[in-house]
Tab-separated table of C-alpha atoms in Angstrom:
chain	number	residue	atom	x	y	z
R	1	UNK	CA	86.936	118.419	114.245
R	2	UNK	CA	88.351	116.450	117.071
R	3	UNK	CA	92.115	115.135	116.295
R	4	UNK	CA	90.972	111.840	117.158
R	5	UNK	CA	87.761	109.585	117.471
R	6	UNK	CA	86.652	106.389	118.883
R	7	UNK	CA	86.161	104.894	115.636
R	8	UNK	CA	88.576	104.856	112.362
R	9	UNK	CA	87.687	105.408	109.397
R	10	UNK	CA	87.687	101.884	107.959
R	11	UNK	CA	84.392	101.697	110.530
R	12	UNK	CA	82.895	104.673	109.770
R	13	UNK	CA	83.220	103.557	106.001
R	14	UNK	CA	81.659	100.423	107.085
R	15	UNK	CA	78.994	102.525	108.899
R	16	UNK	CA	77.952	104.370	105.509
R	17	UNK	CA	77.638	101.072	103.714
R	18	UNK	CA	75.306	99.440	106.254
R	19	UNK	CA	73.098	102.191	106.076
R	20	UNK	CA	72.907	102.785	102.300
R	21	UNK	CA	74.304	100.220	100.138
R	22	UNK	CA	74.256	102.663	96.680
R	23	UNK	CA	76.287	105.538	98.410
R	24	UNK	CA	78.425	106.989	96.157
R	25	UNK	CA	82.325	107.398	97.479
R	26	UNK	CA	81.900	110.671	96.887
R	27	UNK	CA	79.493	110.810	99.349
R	28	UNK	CA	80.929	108.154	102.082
R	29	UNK	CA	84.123	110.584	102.063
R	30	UNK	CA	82.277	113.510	102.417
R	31	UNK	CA	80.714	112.041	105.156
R	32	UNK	CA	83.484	110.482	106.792
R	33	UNK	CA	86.129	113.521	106.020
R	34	UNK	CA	88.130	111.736	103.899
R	35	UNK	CA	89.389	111.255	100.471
R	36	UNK	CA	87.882	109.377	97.221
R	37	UNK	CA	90.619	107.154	97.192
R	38	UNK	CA	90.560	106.535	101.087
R	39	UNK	CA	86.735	104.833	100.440
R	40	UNK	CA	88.054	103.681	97.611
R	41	UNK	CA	91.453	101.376	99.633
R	42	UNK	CA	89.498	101.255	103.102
R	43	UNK	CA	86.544	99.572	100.730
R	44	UNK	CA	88.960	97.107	99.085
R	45	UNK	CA	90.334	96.267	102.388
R	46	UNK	CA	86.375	95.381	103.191
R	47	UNK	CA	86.270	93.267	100.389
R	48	UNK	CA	89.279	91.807	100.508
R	49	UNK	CA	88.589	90.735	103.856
R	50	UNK	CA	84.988	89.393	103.019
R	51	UNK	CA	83.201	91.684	105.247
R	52	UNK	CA	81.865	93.567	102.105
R	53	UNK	CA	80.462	92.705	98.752
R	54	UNK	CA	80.533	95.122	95.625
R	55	UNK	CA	78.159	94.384	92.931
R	56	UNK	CA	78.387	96.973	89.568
R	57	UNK	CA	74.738	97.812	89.086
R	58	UNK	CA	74.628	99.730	85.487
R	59	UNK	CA	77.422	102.582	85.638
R	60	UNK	CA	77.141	102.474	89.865
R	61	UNK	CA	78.283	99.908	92.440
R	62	UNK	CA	75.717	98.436	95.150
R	63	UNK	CA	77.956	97.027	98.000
R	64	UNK	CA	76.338	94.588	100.794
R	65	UNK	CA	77.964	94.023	104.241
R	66	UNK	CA	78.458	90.528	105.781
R	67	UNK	CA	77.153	91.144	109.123
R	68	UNK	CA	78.128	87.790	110.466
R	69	UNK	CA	81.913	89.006	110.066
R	70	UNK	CA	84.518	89.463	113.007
R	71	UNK	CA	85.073	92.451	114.401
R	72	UNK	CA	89.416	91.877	113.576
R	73	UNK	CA	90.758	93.859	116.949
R	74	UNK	CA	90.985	90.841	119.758
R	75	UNK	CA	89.502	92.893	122.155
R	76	UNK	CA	86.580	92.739	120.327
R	77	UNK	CA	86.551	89.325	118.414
R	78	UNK	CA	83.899	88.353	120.191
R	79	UNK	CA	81.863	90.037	118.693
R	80	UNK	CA	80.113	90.717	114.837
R	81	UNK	CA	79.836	93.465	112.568
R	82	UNK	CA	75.915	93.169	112.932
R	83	UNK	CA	76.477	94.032	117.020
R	84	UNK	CA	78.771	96.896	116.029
R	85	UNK	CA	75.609	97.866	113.579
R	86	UNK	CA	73.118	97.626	116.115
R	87	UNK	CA	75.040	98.923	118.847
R	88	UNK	CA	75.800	102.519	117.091
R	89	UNK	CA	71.846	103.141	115.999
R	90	UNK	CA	72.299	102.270	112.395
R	91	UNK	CA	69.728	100.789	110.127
R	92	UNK	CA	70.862	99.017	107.599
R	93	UNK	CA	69.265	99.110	104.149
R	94	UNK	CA	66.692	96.751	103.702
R	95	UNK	CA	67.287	94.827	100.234
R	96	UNK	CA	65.230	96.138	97.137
């Protein structure tokens, strides 16, 4: 893997979210090469923030993305987490 990408992680988290809301951290990690407890921090960071929701559905969490949010960097301010969405190809989970 490359020693660097265009992206960090706490996107690529936000990424895995937007385009299935009942992902396990197991498998956002997996997918985004890092630790459990990575998803776990970068997703309270989300949270915390108020660009992510977490809702405990039975033993599992369902998490939801505010895509009216901020992208934080001031280079890209101007913009929302829906056009960083849209702009990388994913679809996001329609609600059940």
């Amino acid at each position: 893997m490359a020693s660097w990408t265009f992206l960090s992680n706490h996107a690529h988290v936000l990424l895995c979210v937007a385009a299935d809301p009942d992902r396990t951290l197991h498998d956002i990690a997996e997918r985004v090469g890092i630790t459990e407890r990575g998803v776990q921090l970068i997703l309270a960071d989300l949270i915390a923030e108020g660009y992510v929701e977490r809702e405990r559905v039975g033993r599992r969490n369902h998490y939801k993305i505010h895509p009216e949010g901020r992208l934080r960097h001031p280079l890209e301010a101007h913009h929302r987490v829906a056009d960083l969405v849209t702009a990388l190809g994913v679809e996001p989970a329609t609600p059940a």
